[in-house]
């Protein structure tokens, strides 16, 4: 995929959705960090359902620790791996209190040192809460990047580095959200909906998937 095609791809994504953002509900960097930490192997819908209960009771590190482990688990038990996530969240809250004045650090190394926080989570927080031009490569973005030819790679880190190189600078701030939403709702894993894809003529994926009962225009 050449630079002109990449430019056109993101122009179309931007035109369709000028102000993309995460589908996780949050109102502070700490709430975002909490939601992303809880989102591993869980849907945004399930996380939002849990955090709506949790944040109504506690939405700061001190308040979450004050809930105690049992009450925290009661709020998030509908999410997969809730016991491990509860432990990681409580440990993270204590570190934020002890080392960062209860604030989420705007620093990659500091974020990745928190329990349950890896590179992907750190990238989401840095991008969405602090406006960094980073791209958190999840399964959707990994698939879209390889399938379209935008940034091919065998590992998540390889795809991330190629995206940061290949995405035009003017679109880098929002690229994470455009790509994840495109992968979630259009460029799906089992049956990508090429028949309604705005990037259909730009992408390398073959064969295209037509709408059932129709002739697909290539």
XYZ file of N, CA, C and O in Angstrom:
872
model
N 0.848 -1.194 0.000
C 0.000 0.000 0.000
C 0.881 1.241 0.000
O 1.754 1.389 0.850
N 0.664 2.129 -0.971
C 1.497 3.327 -1.072
C 0.941 4.469 -0.212
O -0.156 4.384 0.348
N 1.719 5.531 -0.108
C 1.350 6.645 0.767
C 0.071 7.329 0.324
O -0.724 7.780 1.160
N -0.175 7.393 -0.974
C -1.397 8.018 -1.465
C -2.633 7.241 -1.049
O -3.664 7.835 -0.681
N -2.545 5.924 -1.112
C -3.662 5.078 -0.696
C -3.904 5.205 0.797
O -5.053 5.288 1.258
N -2.842 5.234 1.586
C -2.993 5.396 3.031
C -3.635 6.737 3.361
O -4.486 6.828 4.250
N -3.237 7.778 2.658
C -3.820 9.100 2.863
C -5.318 9.072 2.591
O -6.122 9.561 3.392
N -5.693 8.477 1.475
C -7.101 8.413 1.097
C -7.894 7.564 2.085
O -9.035 7.891 2.430
N -7.292 6.492 2.553
C -7.954 5.630 3.527
C -8.359 6.420 4.772
O -9.513 6.352 5.219
N -7.431 7.166 5.313
C -7.737 7.897 6.542
C -8.601 9.125 6.285
O -9.358 9.541 7.171
N -8.531 9.684 5.116
C -9.456 10.773 4.776
C -10.893 10.271 4.807
O -11.798 10.954 5.300
N -11.101 9.074 4.299
C -12.450 8.497 4.301
C -12.902 8.153 5.717
O -14.055 8.393 6.083
N -12.019 7.573 6.502
C -12.368 7.257 7.890
C -12.696 8.522 8.676
O -13.641 8.547 9.472
N -11.933 9.580 8.438
C -12.160 10.845 9.130
C -13.463 11.498 8.698
O -14.170 12.100 9.513
N -13.774 11.373 7.431
C -15.016 11.960 6.933
C -16.227 11.250 7.541
O -17.218 11.891 7.905
N -16.136 9.942 7.686
C -17.241 9.172 8.240
C -17.384 9.372 9.744
O -18.498 9.311 10.291
N -16.273 9.619 10.422
C -16.298 9.760 11.879
C -15.237 10.779 12.288
O -14.127 10.410 12.660
N -15.575 12.061 12.259
C -14.573 13.117 12.502
C -13.956 13.113 13.889
O -12.813 13.539 14.065
N -14.696 12.668 14.885
C -14.207 12.725 16.267
C -14.351 11.365 16.950
O -15.160 11.193 17.869
N -13.561 10.402 16.540
C -13.687 9.058 17.121
C -13.123 9.018 18.537
O -12.237 9.795 18.885
N -13.655 8.121 19.331
C -13.115 7.930 20.678
C -13.419 6.522 21.138
O -14.100 5.753 20.448
N -12.934 6.167 22.295
C -13.172 4.843 22.847
C -14.648 4.652 23.182
O -15.358 5.623 23.477
N -15.077 3.408 23.170
C -16.448 3.102 23.579
C -16.532 2.765 25.065
O -17.615 2.484 25.573
N -15.405 2.811 25.744
C -15.407 2.673 27.192
C -15.843 3.985 27.835
O -15.416 5.060 27.397
N -16.679 3.916 28.842
C -17.149 5.112 29.523
C -16.168 5.521 30.608
O -15.776 4.701 31.443
N -15.786 6.797 30.605
C -14.861 7.295 31.626
C -14.973 8.805 31.707
O -15.407 9.470 30.762
N -14.563 9.368 32.841
C -14.583 10.821 32.994
C -13.284 11.363 33.575
O -13.204 12.540 33.906
N -12.280 10.496 33.701
C -10.981 10.923 34.213
C -9.931 9.920 33.746
O -10.274 8.779 33.403
N -8.662 10.305 33.746
C -7.617 9.338 33.387
C -7.649 8.087 34.263
O -7.407 6.985 33.770
N -7.964 8.243 35.550
C -8.008 7.068 36.412
C -9.168 6.148 36.030
O -9.016 4.918 36.025
N -10.321 6.717 35.735
C -11.441 5.885 35.299
C -11.105 5.159 34.000
O -11.456 3.991 33.823
N -10.425 5.835 33.086
C -10.027 5.181 31.831
C -9.044 4.050 32.103
O -9.194 2.944 31.572
N -8.038 4.312 32.920
C -7.068 3.277 33.265
C -7.775 2.069 33.877
O -7.488 0.920 33.522
N -8.700 2.319 34.773
C -9.449 1.237 35.411
C -10.238 0.450 34.377
O -10.218 -0.791 34.368
N -10.948 1.144 33.503
C -11.771 0.471 32.503
C -10.930 -0.378 31.556
O -11.296 -1.506 31.222
N -9.787 0.158 31.123
C -8.938 -0.596 30.197
C -8.316 -1.790 30.904
O -8.190 -2.875 30.330
N -7.921 -1.614 32.154
C -7.369 -2.728 32.927
C -8.398 -3.856 33.046
O -8.048 -5.038 32.984
N -9.658 -3.492 33.195
C -10.720 -4.488 33.327
C -11.144 -5.100 31.995
O -11.834 -6.124 31.967
N -10.739 -4.495 30.885
C -11.281 -4.881 29.582
C -10.607 -6.079 28.928
O -11.102 -6.576 27.911
N -9.507 -6.561 29.474
C -8.839 -7.711 28.871
C -9.788 -8.908 28.809
O -10.406 -9.273 29.808
N -9.933 -9.480 27.612
C -10.811 -10.628 27.385
C -12.252 -10.347 27.810
O -12.957 -11.225 28.302
N -12.665 -9.103 27.627
C -14.043 -8.716 27.942
C -14.501 -7.688 26.924
O -13.689 -6.988 26.316
N -15.796 -7.583 26.722
C -16.330 -6.600 25.792
C -16.463 -5.244 26.469
O -16.588 -5.160 27.700
N -16.445 -4.188 25.663
C -16.641 -2.853 26.217
C -18.005 -2.735 26.887
O -18.153 -2.048 27.904
N -19.001 -3.410 26.337
C -20.343 -3.353 26.917
C -20.336 -3.917 28.330
O -20.905 -3.335 29.260
N -19.678 -5.066 28.506
C -19.645 -5.679 29.834
C -18.829 -4.846 30.819
O -19.177 -4.741 32.000
N -17.755 -4.233 30.327
C -16.943 -3.379 31.190
C -17.733 -2.143 31.612
O -17.721 -1.746 32.784
N -18.432 -1.529 30.672
C -19.228 -0.342 31.002
C -20.318 -0.657 32.017
O -20.626 0.161 32.894
N -20.909 -1.848 31.892
C -21.944 -2.243 32.856
C -21.355 -2.362 34.259
O -21.968 -1.956 35.245
N -20.147 -2.904 34.333
C -19.506 -3.062 35.636
C -19.011 -1.729 36.200
O -19.199 -1.441 37.383
N -18.373 -0.921 35.350
C -17.821 0.338 35.860
C -18.912 1.348 36.208
O -18.681 2.236 37.036
N -20.083 1.222 35.595
C -21.171 2.130 35.984
C -21.531 1.913 37.457
O -21.853 2.865 38.183
N -21.458 0.674 37.908
C -21.707 0.366 39.321
C -20.518 0.779 40.180
O -20.674 1.389 41.241
N -19.325 0.434 39.685
C -18.119 0.705 40.460
C -17.883 2.197 40.643
O -17.654 2.664 41.768
N -17.937 2.963 39.550
C -17.619 4.387 39.632
C -18.660 5.180 40.420
O -18.358 6.260 40.928
N -19.872 4.657 40.500
C -20.888 5.325 41.316
C -20.529 5.227 42.796
O -20.910 6.087 43.599
N -19.777 4.191 43.154
C -19.347 4.000 44.546
C -17.954 4.541 44.803
O -17.676 5.099 45.867
N -17.068 4.368 43.815
C -15.667 4.748 44.005
C -15.003 4.967 42.648
O -15.038 4.077 41.799
N -14.418 6.141 42.465
C -13.737 6.414 41.188
C -12.384 7.097 41.377
O -11.905 7.804 40.496
N -11.784 6.874 42.535
C -10.420 7.333 42.801
C -9.653 6.165 43.422
O -10.263 5.232 43.967
N -8.335 6.195 43.370
C -7.568 5.103 43.989
C -7.919 4.897 45.468
O -8.107 3.762 45.912
N -8.003 5.979 46.233
C -8.309 5.866 47.658
C -9.692 5.271 47.882
O -9.884 4.409 48.753
N -10.657 5.714 47.090
C -12.026 5.233 47.262
C -12.153 3.760 46.900
O -12.883 3.011 47.569
N -11.458 3.323 45.859
C -11.529 1.910 45.473
C -10.883 1.039 46.541
O -11.416 -0.024 46.893
N -9.765 1.460 47.080
C -9.162 0.704 48.185
C -10.101 0.673 49.393
O -10.191 -0.331 50.098
N -10.812 1.779 49.589
C -11.734 1.861 50.711
C -12.922 0.924 50.596
O -13.544 0.578 51.606
N -13.234 0.502 49.371
C -14.336 -0.437 49.180
C -14.032 -1.787 49.826
O -14.937 -2.480 50.289
N -12.766 -2.152 49.802
C -12.393 -3.488 50.226
C -12.518 -4.458 49.063
O -13.222 -4.204 48.082
N -11.828 -5.574 49.165
C -11.784 -6.531 48.059
C -13.152 -7.128 47.735
O -13.526 -7.255 46.568
N -13.935 -7.481 48.753
C -15.224 -8.135 48.507
C -16.197 -7.228 47.774
O -16.888 -7.655 46.848
N -16.267 -5.963 48.167
C -17.198 -5.041 47.501
C -16.724 -4.714 46.096
O -17.540 -4.561 45.184
N -15.408 -4.638 45.894
C -14.886 -4.412 44.550
C -15.248 -5.588 43.654
O -15.736 -5.393 42.528
N -15.029 -6.794 44.124
C -15.355 -7.981 43.337
C -16.842 -8.040 43.020
O -17.245 -8.431 41.919
N -17.674 -7.638 43.954
C -19.118 -7.648 43.722
C -19.501 -6.745 42.554
O -20.450 -7.035 41.818
N -18.749 -5.662 42.369
C -19.037 -4.725 41.270
C -18.594 -5.256 39.916
O -19.205 -4.948 38.892
N -17.515 -6.049 39.894
C -16.915 -6.434 38.613
C -16.987 -7.936 38.337
O -16.405 -8.405 37.361
N -17.727 -8.691 39.130
C -17.713 -10.143 38.996
C -18.335 -10.632 37.693
O -18.192 -11.820 37.324
N -19.059 -9.787 36.966
C -19.632 -10.177 35.672
C -18.585 -10.155 34.557
O -18.865 -10.589 33.442
N -17.388 -9.657 34.851
C -16.309 -9.582 33.867
C -15.388 -10.789 34.039
O -15.107 -11.216 35.162
N -14.905 -11.324 32.953
C -13.982 -12.439 33.015
C -12.721 -12.096 33.791
O -12.257 -10.960 33.771
N -12.174 -13.092 34.486
C -10.937 -12.946 35.269
C -11.073 -11.874 36.357
O -10.103 -11.204 36.712
N -12.273 -11.729 36.898
C -12.545 -10.618 37.814
C -11.698 -10.659 39.083
O -11.340 -9.610 39.628
N -11.370 -11.843 39.562
C -10.577 -11.912 40.788
C -9.154 -11.395 40.574
O -8.630 -10.621 41.392
N -8.560 -11.814 39.464
C -7.212 -11.327 39.137
C -7.233 -9.832 38.867
O -6.347 -9.085 39.329
N -8.240 -9.375 38.152
C -8.340 -7.955 37.831
C -8.570 -7.119 39.084
O -8.039 -6.011 39.206
N -9.360 -7.634 40.005
C -9.580 -6.917 41.270
C -8.271 -6.778 42.035
O -7.966 -5.702 42.583
N -7.497 -7.838 42.070
C -6.206 -7.785 42.766
C -5.273 -6.783 42.101
O -4.631 -5.963 42.779
N -5.193 -6.835 40.784
C -4.328 -5.902 40.058
C -4.776 -4.458 40.252
O -3.942 -3.553 40.408
N -6.086 -4.238 40.236
C -6.597 -2.877 40.393
C -6.274 -2.334 41.781
O -5.849 -1.176 41.923
N -6.436 -3.147 42.800
C -6.122 -2.708 44.160
C -4.622 -2.422 44.307
O -4.228 -1.422 44.913
N -3.787 -3.274 43.723
C -2.342 -3.041 43.770
C -1.973 -1.757 43.037
O -1.145 -0.967 43.509
N -2.602 -1.546 41.878
C -2.354 -0.330 41.096
C -2.774 0.905 41.878
O -2.063 1.921 41.894
N -3.924 0.851 42.532
C -4.396 1.987 43.328
C -3.396 2.339 44.420
O -3.106 3.524 44.667
N -2.855 1.330 45.082
C -1.896 1.588 46.151
C -0.631 2.244 45.610
O -0.088 3.178 46.218
N -0.168 1.778 44.456
C 1.025 2.371 43.839
C 0.761 3.815 43.428
O 1.606 4.698 43.632
N -0.401 4.072 42.855
C -0.739 5.442 42.453
C -0.757 6.374 43.663
O -0.305 7.526 43.588
N -1.273 5.892 44.777
C -1.304 6.696 46.005
C 0.102 6.931 46.539
O 0.488 8.055 46.864
N 0.889 5.863 46.603
C 2.215 5.933 47.231
C 3.241 6.682 46.390
O 4.102 7.392 46.926
N 3.143 6.529 45.060
C 4.214 7.040 44.201
C 3.823 8.215 43.309
O 4.695 8.954 42.856
N 2.538 8.396 43.054
C 2.144 9.398 42.063
C 1.059 10.357 42.554
O 0.365 10.979 41.747
N 0.917 10.483 43.855
C -0.068 11.415 44.380
C -1.482 11.132 43.944
O -2.285 12.058 43.757
N -1.795 9.849 43.754
C -3.123 9.382 43.328
C -3.468 9.747 41.893
O -4.611 9.587 41.468
N -2.471 10.232 41.139
C -2.693 10.611 39.746
C -2.133 9.544 38.799
O -1.165 8.853 39.130
N -2.749 9.434 37.645
C -2.241 8.520 36.623
C -1.036 9.175 35.955
O -1.157 10.288 35.422
N 0.121 8.537 35.967
C 1.311 9.163 35.380
C 1.249 9.207 33.849
O 0.839 8.233 33.216
N 1.645 10.331 33.298
C 1.712 10.458 31.837
C 3.110 10.030 31.391
O 3.917 10.816 30.905
N 3.375 8.754 31.560
C 4.712 8.220 31.308
C 4.566 6.730 30.986
O 3.991 5.976 31.778
N 5.096 6.324 29.850
C 4.923 4.939 29.412
C 5.539 3.944 30.393
O 4.906 2.954 30.784
N 6.775 4.178 30.785
C 7.464 3.239 31.669
C 6.729 3.102 32.998
O 6.581 1.988 33.533
N 6.259 4.221 33.524
C 5.531 4.185 34.793
C 4.216 3.421 34.649
O 3.850 2.621 35.520
N 3.513 3.651 33.564
C 2.250 2.949 33.344
C 2.469 1.448 33.202
O 1.750 0.638 33.795
N 3.472 1.059 32.427
C 3.711 -0.362 32.186
C 4.216 -1.089 33.430
O 4.194 -2.322 33.482
N 4.650 -0.340 34.426
C 5.105 -0.965 35.670
C 3.942 -1.291 36.605
O 4.121 -2.002 37.598
N 2.752 -0.802 36.291
C 1.591 -1.038 37.145
C 1.058 -2.458 36.938
O 1.047 -2.954 35.807
N 0.592 -3.117 37.987
C 0.062 -4.478 37.868
C -1.106 -4.548 36.887
O -2.039 -3.738 36.954
N -1.044 -5.483 35.963
C -2.120 -5.663 35.004
C -2.098 -4.703 33.842
O -2.987 -4.731 32.980
N -1.088 -3.838 33.781
C -0.997 -2.846 32.703
C 0.178 -3.198 31.796
O 1.326 -3.197 32.223
N -0.117 -3.519 30.549
C 0.919 -3.802 29.566
C 1.042 -2.670 28.572
O 0.471 -1.592 28.756
N 1.746 -2.922 27.496
C 1.983 -1.881 26.500
C 0.683 -1.397 25.850
O 0.492 -0.207 25.629
N -0.224 -2.343 25.562
C -1.478 -1.959 24.914
C -2.289 -1.026 25.813
O -2.784 0.015 25.351
N -2.438 -1.392 27.086
C -3.187 -0.551 28.021
C -2.528 0.814 28.171
O -3.203 1.850 28.178
N -1.206 0.822 28.278
C -0.485 2.086 28.398
C -0.727 2.959 27.171
O -0.950 4.178 27.291
N -0.715 2.361 25.994
C -0.953 3.122 24.766
C -2.354 3.724 24.736
O -2.546 4.865 24.303
N -3.345 2.955 25.182
C -4.722 3.474 25.211
C -4.805 4.694 26.116
O -5.388 5.728 25.762
N -4.225 4.596 27.303
C -4.275 5.701 28.264
C -3.518 6.912 27.731
O -4.011 8.052 27.791
N -2.329 6.695 27.204
C -1.532 7.806 26.688
C -2.230 8.497 25.520
O -2.215 9.724 25.408
N -2.860 7.714 24.664
C -3.546 8.280 23.505
C -4.853 8.962 23.884
O -5.092 10.124 23.530
N -5.693 8.239 24.617
C -7.058 8.720 24.860
C -7.144 9.737 25.987
O -7.916 10.696 25.912
N -6.357 9.553 27.030
C -6.410 10.476 28.165
C -5.478 11.669 27.997
O -5.791 12.776 28.438
N -4.323 11.447 27.339
C -3.305 12.494 27.283
C -2.990 12.994 25.873
O -2.176 13.902 25.719
N -3.610 12.413 24.866
C -3.457 12.925 23.513
C -2.180 12.539 22.795
O -1.839 13.146 21.781
N -1.486 11.523 23.274
C -0.272 11.088 22.589
C -0.619 10.441 21.256
O -1.670 9.820 21.093
N 0.277 10.573 20.297
C 0.095 9.935 18.984
C 0.623 8.502 19.054
O 1.648 8.152 18.480
N -0.099 7.673 19.795
C 0.245 6.268 19.938
C -0.893 5.418 19.400
O -2.024 5.901 19.255
N -0.608 4.161 19.119
C -1.625 3.250 18.601
C -1.551 1.947 19.380
O -0.526 1.263 19.359
N -2.612 1.628 20.082
C -2.682 0.398 20.863
C -3.195 -0.717 19.965
O -4.363 -0.715 19.581
N -2.354 -1.654 19.641
C -2.721 -2.705 18.697
C -3.385 -3.864 19.433
O -2.730 -4.627 20.132
N -4.694 -3.972 19.265
C -5.427 -5.122 19.801
C -5.704 -6.093 18.654
O -5.157 -5.953 17.566
N -6.539 -7.101 18.876
C -6.806 -8.086 17.829
C -7.472 -7.458 16.604
O -7.204 -7.867 15.472
N -8.343 -6.464 16.820
C -9.013 -5.807 15.698
C -8.010 -5.038 14.836
O -8.002 -5.158 13.608
N -7.177 -4.240 15.474
C -6.222 -3.425 14.729
C -5.166 -4.304 14.066
O -4.754 -4.037 12.930
N -4.747 -5.356 14.745
C -3.790 -6.287 14.151
C -4.371 -6.896 12.876
O -3.697 -6.985 11.847
N -5.635 -7.306 12.922
C -6.297 -7.906 11.766
C -6.465 -6.898 10.630
O -6.131 -7.183 9.477
N -6.986 -5.723 10.936
C -7.221 -4.711 9.907
C -5.911 -4.283 9.251
O -5.834 -4.140 8.024
N -4.879 -4.104 10.043
C -3.593 -3.651 9.517
C -2.996 -4.663 8.552
O -2.471 -4.299 7.478
N -3.085 -5.935 8.903
C -2.545 -6.982 8.034
C -3.440 -7.253 6.837
O -2.966 -7.408 5.708
N -4.750 -7.292 7.066
C -5.682 -7.641 6.001
C -5.711 -6.572 4.915
O -5.730 -6.888 3.729
N -5.710 -5.317 5.308
C -5.789 -4.241 4.316
C -4.455 -3.985 3.633
O -4.407 -3.449 2.524
N -3.360 -4.348 4.302
C -2.038 -4.020 3.787
C -1.506 -2.713 4.332
O -0.430 -2.261 3.944
N -2.233 -2.112 5.276
C -1.813 -0.839 5.850
C -0.491 -0.975 6.608
O 0.400 -0.129 6.479
N -0.370 -2.023 7.402
C 0.859 -2.237 8.183
C 0.954 -3.719 8.515
O 0.442 -4.155 9.546
N 1.612 -4.463 7.671
C 1.708 -5.905 7.876
C 2.811 -6.234 8.872
O 3.860 -5.614 8.889
N 2.543 -7.235 9.709
C 3.534 -7.661 10.680
C 3.097 -8.938 11.357
O 1.903 -9.237 11.429
N 4.064 -9.696 11.870
C 3.769 -10.968 12.509
C 3.526 -10.828 14.005
O 2.969 -11.725 14.630
N 3.925 -9.712 14.578
C 3.716 -9.482 16.005
C 3.004 -8.155 16.221
O 3.009 -7.276 15.346
N 2.427 -8.022 17.405
C 1.724 -6.780 17.763
C 2.673 -5.592 17.724
O 2.332 -4.526 17.192
N 3.859 -5.754 18.263
C 4.819 -4.652 18.302
C 5.272 -4.267 16.903
O 5.423 -3.082 16.596
N 5.448 -5.250 16.043
C 5.851 -4.966 14.667
C 4.780 -4.166 13.951
O 5.077 -3.195 13.240
N 3.527 -4.549 14.134
C 2.422 -3.814 13.513
C 2.341 -2.402 14.082
O 2.141 -1.428 13.343
N 2.501 -2.267 15.387
C 2.453 -0.937 16.005
C 3.507 -0.010 15.408
O 3.223 1.143 15.051
N 4.734 -0.502 15.298
C 5.811 0.330 14.769
C 5.557 0.712 13.316
O 5.830 1.856 12.908
N 5.020 -0.214 12.536
C 4.751 0.094 11.126
C 3.574 1.052 10.976
O 3.571 1.887 10.071
N 2.597 0.938 11.863
C 1.484 1.892 11.831
C 1.979 3.305 12.127
O 1.598 4.267 11.449
N 2.818 3.433 13.142
C 3.334 4.754 13.492
C 4.163 5.351 12.354
O 4.239 6.564 12.211
N 4.738 4.494 11.556
C 5.502 4.947 10.405
C 4.605 5.230 9.205
O 4.817 6.210 8.477
N 3.564 4.400 9.017
C 2.759 4.470 7.798
C 1.565 5.410 7.868
O 1.132 5.934 6.843
N 1.002 5.604 9.060
C -0.179 6.467 9.168
C 0.245 7.920 8.960
O 1.164 8.401 9.627
N -0.408 8.644 8.045
C -0.072 10.062 7.842
C -0.152 10.843 9.151
O -1.041 10.604 9.980
N 0.770 11.747 9.346
C 0.908 12.459 10.620
C -0.385 13.130 11.073
O -0.715 13.119 12.261
N -1.125 13.688 10.156
C -2.339 14.423 10.530
C -3.427 13.515 11.096
O -4.376 13.986 11.749
N -3.318 12.199 10.853
C -4.335 11.258 11.325
C -3.849 10.381 12.477
O -4.603 9.561 12.982
N -2.611 10.554 12.906
C -2.018 9.641 13.870
C -2.702 9.713 15.234
O -2.824 8.717 15.937
N -3.168 10.874 15.603
C -3.803 11.057 16.914
C -5.054 10.187 17.062
O -5.322 9.632 18.137
N -5.833 10.050 15.981
C -7.101 9.326 16.059
C -7.070 7.958 15.386
O -8.094 7.261 15.357
N -5.932 7.578 14.830
C -5.852 6.334 14.067
C -6.278 5.121 14.876
O -6.956 4.212 14.369
N -5.883 5.083 16.143
C -6.244 3.949 17.005
C -7.750 3.720 17.018
O -8.233 2.599 16.825
N -8.507 4.784 17.213
C -9.961 4.649 17.319
C -10.590 4.300 15.985
O -11.499 3.459 15.915
N -10.148 4.927 14.911
C -10.707 4.600 13.599
C -10.495 3.131 13.262
O -11.406 2.453 12.794
N -9.302 2.629 13.503
C -8.978 1.255 13.121
C -9.698 0.231 13.991
O -10.181 -0.795 13.490
N -9.785 0.487 15.286
C -10.461 -0.479 16.140
C -11.958 -0.525 15.854
O -12.567 -1.607 15.812
N -12.563 0.615 15.607
C -13.989 0.642 15.276
C -14.252 -0.003 13.921
O -15.247 -0.713 13.741
N -13.351 0.219 12.980
C -13.494 -0.397 11.661
C -13.403 -1.923 11.779
O -14.177 -2.653 11.148
N -12.477 -2.402 12.596
C -12.339 -3.834 12.789
C -13.500 -4.443 13.556
O -13.896 -5.580 13.321
N -14.046 -3.693 14.464
C -15.136 -4.201 15.308
C -16.451 -4.301 14.548
O -17.222 -5.253 14.745
N -16.713 -3.330 13.666
C -18.038 -3.264 13.052
C -18.079 -3.548 11.549
O -19.146 -3.852 11.023
N -16.959 -3.453 10.858
C -16.959 -3.659 9.404
C -15.994 -4.769 9.003
O -16.396 -5.780 8.425
N -14.735 -4.601 9.305
C -13.712 -5.565 8.897
C -13.611 -6.673 9.944
O -12.590 -6.856 10.602
N -14.693 -7.410 10.091
C -14.810 -8.421 11.137
C -13.948 -9.637 10.824
O -13.568 -9.878 9.682
N -13.684 -10.414 11.865
C -12.759 -11.537 11.714
C -13.309 -12.631 10.797
O -12.644 -13.032 9.841
N -14.499 -13.111 11.065
C -15.007 -14.261 10.326
C -15.586 -13.890 8.967
O -15.408 -14.612 7.994
N -16.304 -12.783 8.914
C -16.892 -12.376 7.636
C -16.858 -10.853 7.535
O -17.808 -10.172 7.923
N -15.785 -10.314 7.002
C -15.707 -8.852 6.848
C -16.808 -8.357 5.910
O -17.113 -8.990 4.900
N -17.393 -7.236 6.272
C -18.519 -6.708 5.497
C -18.019 -5.756 4.410
O -18.262 -4.549 4.448
N -17.339 -6.342 3.439
C -16.768 -5.549 2.343
C -17.835 -4.783 1.567
O -17.560 -3.717 1.011
N -19.045 -5.322 1.536
C -20.122 -4.697 0.787
C -20.533 -3.344 1.350
O -21.192 -2.554 0.679
N -20.158 -3.049 2.599
C -20.483 -1.739 3.158
C -19.233 -1.010 3.651
O -19.309 -0.089 4.444
N -18.079 -1.423 3.141
C -16.816 -0.854 3.594
C -16.402 0.331 2.733
O -16.296 0.222 1.504
N -16.120 1.447 3.380
C -15.695 2.646 2.665
C -14.279 2.521 2.109
O -13.859 3.332 1.283
N -13.563 1.481 2.556
C -12.177 1.291 2.116
C -12.051 0.120 1.155
O -10.935 -0.293 0.826
N -13.164 -0.396 0.715
C -13.201 -1.627 -0.089
C -12.260 -1.595 -1.286
O -11.544 -2.554 -1.563
N -12.247 -0.491 -1.994
C -11.440 -0.403 -3.216
C -9.972 -0.098 -2.931
O -9.143 -0.130 -3.839
N -9.640 0.167 -1.676
C -8.270 0.536 -1.306
C -7.506 -0.612 -0.659
O -6.281 -0.558 -0.553
N -8.215 -1.633 -0.208
C -7.583 -2.652 0.607
C -7.137 -3.855 -0.207
O -7.650 -4.134 -1.271
N -6.149 -4.568 0.330
C -5.529 -5.693 -0.367
C -6.276 -7.007 -0.179
O -5.911 -8.011 -0.788
N -7.298 -7.031 0.671
C -7.954 -8.284 1.014
C -8.665 -8.908 -0.180
O -9.446 -8.260 -0.868
N -8.376 -10.175 -0.399
C -9.025 -10.959 -1.439
C -9.326 -12.339 -0.839
O -8.508 -12.910 -0.132
N -10.509 -12.915 -1.159
C -11.557 -12.300 -1.977
C -12.460 -11.405 -1.138
O -12.565 -11.592 0.062
N -13.105 -10.463 -1.784
C -14.055 -9.613 -1.083
C -15.303 -10.412 -0.727
O -15.626 -11.413 -1.370
N -16.017 -9.977 0.295
C -17.226 -10.675 0.694
C -18.440 -9.860 0.281
O -18.701 -8.787 0.829
N -19.220 -10.353 -0.697
C -20.396 -9.626 -1.158
C -21.575 -9.811 -0.215
O -21.616 -10.751 0.579
N -22.529 -8.914 -0.316
C -23.793 -9.065 0.387
C -24.491 -10.303 -0.157
O -24.503 -10.524 -1.359
N -25.023 -11.105 0.700
C -25.652 -12.351 0.264
C -26.682 -12.087 -0.825
O -27.550 -11.220 -0.709
N -26.586 -12.846 -1.932
C -27.560 -12.735 -3.024
C -27.274 -11.610 -3.989
O -28.096 -11.338 -4.867
N -26.124 -10.940 -3.846
C -25.813 -9.851 -4.775
C -24.486 -10.097 -5.451
O -23.664 -10.883 -5.002
N -24.272 -9.431 -6.544
C -23.013 -9.488 -7.265
C -22.123 -8.354 -6.762
O -22.506 -7.204 -6.813
N -20.969 -8.711 -6.262
C -20.071 -7.705 -5.699
C -19.225 -7.057 -6.792
O -18.655 -7.756 -7.622
N -19.171 -5.757 -6.777
C -18.349 -5.036 -7.758
C -16.924 -4.947 -7.244
O -16.696 -4.453 -6.157
N -15.985 -5.415 -8.003
C -14.593 -5.385 -7.611
C -13.946 -4.103 -8.118
O -14.155 -3.747 -9.282
